PDB file of C-alpha atoms and ligand atoms in Angstrom:
ATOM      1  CA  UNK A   9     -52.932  86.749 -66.550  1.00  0.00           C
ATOM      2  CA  UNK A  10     -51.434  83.503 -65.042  1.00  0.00           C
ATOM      3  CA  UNK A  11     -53.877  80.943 -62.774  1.00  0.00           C
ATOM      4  CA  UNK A  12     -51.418  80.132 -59.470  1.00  0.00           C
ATOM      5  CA  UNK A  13     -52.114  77.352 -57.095  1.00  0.00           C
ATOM      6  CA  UNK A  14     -50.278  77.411 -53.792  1.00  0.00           C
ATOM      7  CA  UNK A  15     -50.237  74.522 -51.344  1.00  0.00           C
ATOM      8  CA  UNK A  16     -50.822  75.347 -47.428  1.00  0.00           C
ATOM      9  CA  UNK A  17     -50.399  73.291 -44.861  1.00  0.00           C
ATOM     10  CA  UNK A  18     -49.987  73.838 -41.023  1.00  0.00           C
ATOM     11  CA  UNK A  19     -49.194  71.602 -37.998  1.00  0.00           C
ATOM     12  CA  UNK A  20     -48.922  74.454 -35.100  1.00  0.00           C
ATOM     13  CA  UNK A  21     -51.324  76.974 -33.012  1.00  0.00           C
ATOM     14  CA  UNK A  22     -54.888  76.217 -34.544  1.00  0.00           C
ATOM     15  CA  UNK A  23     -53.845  74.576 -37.987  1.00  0.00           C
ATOM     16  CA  UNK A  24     -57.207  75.545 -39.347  1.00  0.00           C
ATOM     17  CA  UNK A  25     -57.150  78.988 -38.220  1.00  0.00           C
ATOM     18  CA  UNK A  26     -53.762  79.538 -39.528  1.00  0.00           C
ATOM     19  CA  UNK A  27     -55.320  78.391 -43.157  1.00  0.00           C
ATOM     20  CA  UNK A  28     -58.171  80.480 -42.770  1.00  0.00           C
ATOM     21  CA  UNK A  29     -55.939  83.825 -42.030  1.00  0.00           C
ATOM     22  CA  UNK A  30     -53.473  82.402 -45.020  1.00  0.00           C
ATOM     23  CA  UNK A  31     -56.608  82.607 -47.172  1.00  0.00           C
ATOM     24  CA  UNK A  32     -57.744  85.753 -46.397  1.00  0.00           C
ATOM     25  CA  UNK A  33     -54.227  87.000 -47.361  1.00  0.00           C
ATOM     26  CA  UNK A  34     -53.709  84.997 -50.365  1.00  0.00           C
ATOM     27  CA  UNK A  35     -57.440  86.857 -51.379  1.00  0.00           C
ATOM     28  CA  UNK A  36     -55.918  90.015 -50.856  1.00  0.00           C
ATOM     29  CA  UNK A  37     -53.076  89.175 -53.963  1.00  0.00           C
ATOM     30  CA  UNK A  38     -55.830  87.618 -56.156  1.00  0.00           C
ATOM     31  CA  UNK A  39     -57.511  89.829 -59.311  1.00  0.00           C
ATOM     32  CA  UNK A  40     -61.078  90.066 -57.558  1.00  0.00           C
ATOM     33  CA  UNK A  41     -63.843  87.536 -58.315  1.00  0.00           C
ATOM     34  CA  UNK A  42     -61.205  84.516 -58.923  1.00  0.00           C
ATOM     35  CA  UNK A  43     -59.924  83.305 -55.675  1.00  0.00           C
ATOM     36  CA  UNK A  44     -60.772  79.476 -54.647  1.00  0.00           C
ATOM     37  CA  UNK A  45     -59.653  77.384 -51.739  1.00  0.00           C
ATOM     38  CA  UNK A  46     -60.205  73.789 -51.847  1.00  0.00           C
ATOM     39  CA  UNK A  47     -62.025  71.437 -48.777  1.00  0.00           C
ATOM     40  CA  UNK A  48     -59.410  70.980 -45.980  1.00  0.00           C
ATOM     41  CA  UNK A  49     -57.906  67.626 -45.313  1.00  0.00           C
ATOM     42  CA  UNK A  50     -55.909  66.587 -41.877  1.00  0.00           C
ATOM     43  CA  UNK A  51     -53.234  64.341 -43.315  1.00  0.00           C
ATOM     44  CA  UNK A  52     -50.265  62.359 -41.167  1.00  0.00           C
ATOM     45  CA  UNK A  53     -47.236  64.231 -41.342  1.00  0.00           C
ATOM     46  CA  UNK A  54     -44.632  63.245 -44.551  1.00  0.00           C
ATOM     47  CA  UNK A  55     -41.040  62.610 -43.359  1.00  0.00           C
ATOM     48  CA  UNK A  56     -38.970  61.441 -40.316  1.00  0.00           C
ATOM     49  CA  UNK A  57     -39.472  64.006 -37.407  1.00  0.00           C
ATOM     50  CA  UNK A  58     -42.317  63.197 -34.891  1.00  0.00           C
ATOM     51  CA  UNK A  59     -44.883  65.864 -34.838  1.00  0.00           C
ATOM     52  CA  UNK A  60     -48.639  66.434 -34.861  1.00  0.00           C
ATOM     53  CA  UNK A  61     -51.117  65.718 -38.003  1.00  0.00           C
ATOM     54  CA  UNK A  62     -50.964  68.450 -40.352  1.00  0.00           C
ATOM     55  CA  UNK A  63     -54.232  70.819 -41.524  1.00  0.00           C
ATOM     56  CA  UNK A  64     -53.545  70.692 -45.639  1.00  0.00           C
ATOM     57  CA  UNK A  65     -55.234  72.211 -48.827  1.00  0.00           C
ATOM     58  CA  UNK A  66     -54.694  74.267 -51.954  1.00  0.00           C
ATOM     59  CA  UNK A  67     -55.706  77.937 -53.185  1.00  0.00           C
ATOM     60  CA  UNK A  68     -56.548  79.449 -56.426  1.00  0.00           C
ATOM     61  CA  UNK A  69     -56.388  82.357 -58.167  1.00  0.00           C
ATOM     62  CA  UNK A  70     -55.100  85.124 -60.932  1.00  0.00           C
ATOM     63  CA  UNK A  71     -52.681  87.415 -60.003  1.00  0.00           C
ATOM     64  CA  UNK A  72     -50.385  90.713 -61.866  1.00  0.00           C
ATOM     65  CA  UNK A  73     -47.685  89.573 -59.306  1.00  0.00           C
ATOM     66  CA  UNK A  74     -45.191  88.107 -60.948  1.00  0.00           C
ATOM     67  CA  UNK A  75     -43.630  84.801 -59.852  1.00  0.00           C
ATOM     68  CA  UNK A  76     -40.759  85.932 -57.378  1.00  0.00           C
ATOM     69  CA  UNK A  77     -43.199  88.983 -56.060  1.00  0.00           C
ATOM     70  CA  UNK A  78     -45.519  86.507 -55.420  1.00  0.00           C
ATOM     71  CA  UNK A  79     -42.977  84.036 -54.025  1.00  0.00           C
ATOM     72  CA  UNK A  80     -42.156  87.062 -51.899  1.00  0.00           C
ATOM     73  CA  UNK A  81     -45.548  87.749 -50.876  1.00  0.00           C
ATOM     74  CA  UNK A  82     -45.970  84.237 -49.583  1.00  0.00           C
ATOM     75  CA  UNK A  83     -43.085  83.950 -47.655  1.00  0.00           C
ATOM     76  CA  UNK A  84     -44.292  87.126 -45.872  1.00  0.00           C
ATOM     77  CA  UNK A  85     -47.721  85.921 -45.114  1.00  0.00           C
ATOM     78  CA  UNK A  86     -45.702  82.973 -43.590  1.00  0.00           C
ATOM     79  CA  UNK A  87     -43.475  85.664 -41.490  1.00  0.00           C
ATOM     80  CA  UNK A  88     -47.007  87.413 -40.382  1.00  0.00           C
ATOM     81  CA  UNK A  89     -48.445  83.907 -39.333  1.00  0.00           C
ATOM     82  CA  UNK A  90     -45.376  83.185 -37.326  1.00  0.00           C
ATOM     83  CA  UNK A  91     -43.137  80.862 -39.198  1.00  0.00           C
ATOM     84  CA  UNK A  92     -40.048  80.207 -37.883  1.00  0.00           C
ATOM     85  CA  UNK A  93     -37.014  77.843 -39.530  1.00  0.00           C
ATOM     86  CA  UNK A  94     -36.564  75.870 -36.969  1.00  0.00           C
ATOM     87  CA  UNK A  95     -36.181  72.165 -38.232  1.00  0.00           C
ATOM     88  CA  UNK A  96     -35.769  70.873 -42.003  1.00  0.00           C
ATOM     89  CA  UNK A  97     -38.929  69.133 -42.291  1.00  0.00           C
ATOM     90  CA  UNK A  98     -40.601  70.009 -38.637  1.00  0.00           C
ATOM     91  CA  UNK A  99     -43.404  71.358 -37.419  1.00  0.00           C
ATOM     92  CA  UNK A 100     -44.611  75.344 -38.761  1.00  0.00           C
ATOM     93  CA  UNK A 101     -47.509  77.220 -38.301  1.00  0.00           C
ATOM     94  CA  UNK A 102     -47.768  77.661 -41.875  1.00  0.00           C
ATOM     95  CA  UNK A 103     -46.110  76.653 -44.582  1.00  0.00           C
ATOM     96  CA  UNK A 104     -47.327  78.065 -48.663  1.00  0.00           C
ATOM     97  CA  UNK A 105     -45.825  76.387 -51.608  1.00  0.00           C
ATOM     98  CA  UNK A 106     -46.334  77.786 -54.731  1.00  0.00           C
ATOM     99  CA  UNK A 107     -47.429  74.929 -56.956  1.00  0.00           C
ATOM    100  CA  UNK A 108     -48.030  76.001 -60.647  1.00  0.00           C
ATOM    101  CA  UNK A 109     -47.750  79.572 -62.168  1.00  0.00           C
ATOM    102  CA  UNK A 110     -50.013  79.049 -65.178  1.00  0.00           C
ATOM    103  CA  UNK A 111     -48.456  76.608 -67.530  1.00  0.00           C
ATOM    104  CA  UNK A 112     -44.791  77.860 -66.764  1.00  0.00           C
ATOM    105  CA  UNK A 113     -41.879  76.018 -66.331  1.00  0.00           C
ATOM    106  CA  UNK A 114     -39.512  78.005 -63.582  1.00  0.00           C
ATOM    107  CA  UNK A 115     -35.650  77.212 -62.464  1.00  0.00           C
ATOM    108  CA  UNK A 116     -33.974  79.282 -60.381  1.00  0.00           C
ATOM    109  CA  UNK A 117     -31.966  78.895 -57.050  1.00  0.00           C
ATOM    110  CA  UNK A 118     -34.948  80.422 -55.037  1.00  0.00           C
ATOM    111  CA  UNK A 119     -37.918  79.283 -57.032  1.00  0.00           C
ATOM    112  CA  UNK A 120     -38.566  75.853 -59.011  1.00  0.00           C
ATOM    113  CA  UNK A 121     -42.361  75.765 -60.520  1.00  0.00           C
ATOM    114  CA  UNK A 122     -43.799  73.179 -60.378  1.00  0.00           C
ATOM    115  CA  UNK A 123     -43.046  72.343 -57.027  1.00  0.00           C
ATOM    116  CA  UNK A 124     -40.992  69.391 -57.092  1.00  0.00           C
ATOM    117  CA  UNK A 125     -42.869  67.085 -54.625  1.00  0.00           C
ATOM    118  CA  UNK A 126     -46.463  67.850 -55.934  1.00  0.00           C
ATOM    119  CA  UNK A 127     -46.386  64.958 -58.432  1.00  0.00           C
ATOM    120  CA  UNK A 128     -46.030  62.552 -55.464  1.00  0.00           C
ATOM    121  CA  UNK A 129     -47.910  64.162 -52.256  1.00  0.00           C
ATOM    122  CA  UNK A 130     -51.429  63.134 -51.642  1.00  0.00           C
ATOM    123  CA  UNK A 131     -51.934  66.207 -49.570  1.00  0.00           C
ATOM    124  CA  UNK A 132     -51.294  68.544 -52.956  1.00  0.00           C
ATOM    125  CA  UNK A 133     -52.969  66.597 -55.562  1.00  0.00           C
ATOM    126  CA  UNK A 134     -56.563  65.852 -53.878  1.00  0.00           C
ATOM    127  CA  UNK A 135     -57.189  69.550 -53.142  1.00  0.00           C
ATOM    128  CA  UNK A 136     -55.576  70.741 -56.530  1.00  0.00           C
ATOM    129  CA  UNK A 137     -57.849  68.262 -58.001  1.00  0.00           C
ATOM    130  CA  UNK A 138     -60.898  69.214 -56.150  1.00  0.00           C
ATOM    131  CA  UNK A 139     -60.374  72.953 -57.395  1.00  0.00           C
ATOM    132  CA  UNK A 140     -58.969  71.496 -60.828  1.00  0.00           C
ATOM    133  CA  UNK A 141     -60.401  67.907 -62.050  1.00  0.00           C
ATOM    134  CA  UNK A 142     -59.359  68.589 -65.785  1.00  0.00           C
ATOM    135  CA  UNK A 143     -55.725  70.168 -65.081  1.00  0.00           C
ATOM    136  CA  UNK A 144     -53.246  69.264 -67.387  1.00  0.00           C
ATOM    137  CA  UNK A 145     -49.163  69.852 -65.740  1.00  0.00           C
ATOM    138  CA  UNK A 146     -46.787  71.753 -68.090  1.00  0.00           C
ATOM    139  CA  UNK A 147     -45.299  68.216 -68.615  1.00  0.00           C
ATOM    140  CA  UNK A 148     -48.212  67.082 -70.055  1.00  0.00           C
ATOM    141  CA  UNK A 149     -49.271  65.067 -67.643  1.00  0.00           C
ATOM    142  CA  UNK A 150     -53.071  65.020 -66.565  1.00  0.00           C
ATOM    143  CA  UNK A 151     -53.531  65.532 -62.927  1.00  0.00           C
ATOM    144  CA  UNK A 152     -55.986  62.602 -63.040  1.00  0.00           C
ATOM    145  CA  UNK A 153     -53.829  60.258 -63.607  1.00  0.00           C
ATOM    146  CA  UNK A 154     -51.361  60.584 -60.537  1.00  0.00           C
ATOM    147  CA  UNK A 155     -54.560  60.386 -58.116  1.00  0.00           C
ATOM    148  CA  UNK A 156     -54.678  56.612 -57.351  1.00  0.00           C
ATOM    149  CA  UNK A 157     -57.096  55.948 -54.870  1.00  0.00           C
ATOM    150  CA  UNK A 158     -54.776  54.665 -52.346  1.00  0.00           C
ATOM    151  CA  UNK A 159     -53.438  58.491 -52.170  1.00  0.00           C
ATOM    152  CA  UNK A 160     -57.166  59.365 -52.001  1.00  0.00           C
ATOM    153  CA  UNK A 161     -57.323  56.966 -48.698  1.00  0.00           C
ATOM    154  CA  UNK A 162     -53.940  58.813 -47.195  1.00  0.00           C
ATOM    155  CA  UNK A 163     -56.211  62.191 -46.284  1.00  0.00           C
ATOM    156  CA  UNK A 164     -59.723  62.382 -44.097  1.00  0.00           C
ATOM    157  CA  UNK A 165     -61.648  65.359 -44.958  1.00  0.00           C
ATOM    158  CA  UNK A 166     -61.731  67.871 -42.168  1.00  0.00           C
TER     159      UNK A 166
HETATM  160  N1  ROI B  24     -46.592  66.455 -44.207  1.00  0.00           N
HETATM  161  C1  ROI B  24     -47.891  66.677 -44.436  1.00  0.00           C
HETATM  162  N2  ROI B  24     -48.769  65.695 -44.244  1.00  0.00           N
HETATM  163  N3  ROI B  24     -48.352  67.886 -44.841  1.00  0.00           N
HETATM  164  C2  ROI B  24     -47.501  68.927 -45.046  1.00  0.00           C
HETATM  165  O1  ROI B  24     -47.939  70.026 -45.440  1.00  0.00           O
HETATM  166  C3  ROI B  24     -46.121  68.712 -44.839  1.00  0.00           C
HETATM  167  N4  ROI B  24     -45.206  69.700 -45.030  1.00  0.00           N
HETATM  168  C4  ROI B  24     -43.916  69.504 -44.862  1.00  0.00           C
HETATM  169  C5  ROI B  24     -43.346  68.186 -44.431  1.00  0.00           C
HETATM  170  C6  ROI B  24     -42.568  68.392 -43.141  1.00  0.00           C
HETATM  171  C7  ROI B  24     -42.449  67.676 -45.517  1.00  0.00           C
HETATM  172  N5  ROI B  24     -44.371  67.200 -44.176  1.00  0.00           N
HETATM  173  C8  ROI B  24     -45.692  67.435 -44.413  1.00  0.00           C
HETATM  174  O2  ROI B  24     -43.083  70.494 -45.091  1.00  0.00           O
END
């Protein structure tokens, strides 16, 4: 059964309580005993529209779904919390990115695995790195070595 990481991140209407309710639902999808949820960071917002700091961290866990009923799953648990479309890159109450589906390698026009900006974002790879030091991406690259301190410095811990 595949380990899945999903990124959350909010910026609206208690940004921590939105990522507590988004873990209690991501629980709910995970085979029972392996669901993990990194430390919270606050992290300045990524991108050109003005809005507030955003609450960030990652989840963990082994799941039957497979990847577009999960895909489906989160984008409901975003619907439940209140997400609305409003602008590309603004502010949302919640926001869940699936990361990494096990060691697959995903291309389709709704779903790309890995997540195409995780290799970059310091507000993915320090909480996928606190739940998974050792993780190796399906390109072969070691997490490790894309976690320069200076991303390190980019996040406080909550
Ligand atoms: N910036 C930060 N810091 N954290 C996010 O989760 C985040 N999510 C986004 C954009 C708007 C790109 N910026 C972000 O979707």
């Amino acid at each position: 059964m595949p380990k899945v990481f999903v990124a959350l991140g909010a910026n609206l209407t208690d940004p921590k309580a939105q990522l507590d309710s988004a873990c209690r639902a991501l629980a709910q999808l995970a085979m029972p005993g392996t669901f993990a949820c990194s430390p919270y960071y606050r992290s300045v917002p990524m991108g050109d529209v003005p809005q507030p700091d955003y609450i960030n961290g990652v989840a963990s866990f082994s799941t039957q779904l497979a990847p577009i009923a999960l895909l489906d799953a989160l984008q409901h648990i975003e619907q439940e919390q209140g997400r609305q479309r409003l602008v590309r890159w603004g502010p949302r109450t919640l926001d869940l990115d699936l990361l990494l589906y096990g060691n697959e390698q995903i291309n389709t026009p709704r779903l790309t695995v890995p997540h195409y900006g995780m290799k970059t974002r310091s507000f993915v790879l320090v909480p996928l790195s606190d739940l998974a030091p050792q993780l190796i991406l399906p390109c072969g690259t070691p997490l490790a070595a894309l976690l320069t301190p200076a991303l390190r410095a980019e996040l406080t811990p909550l």
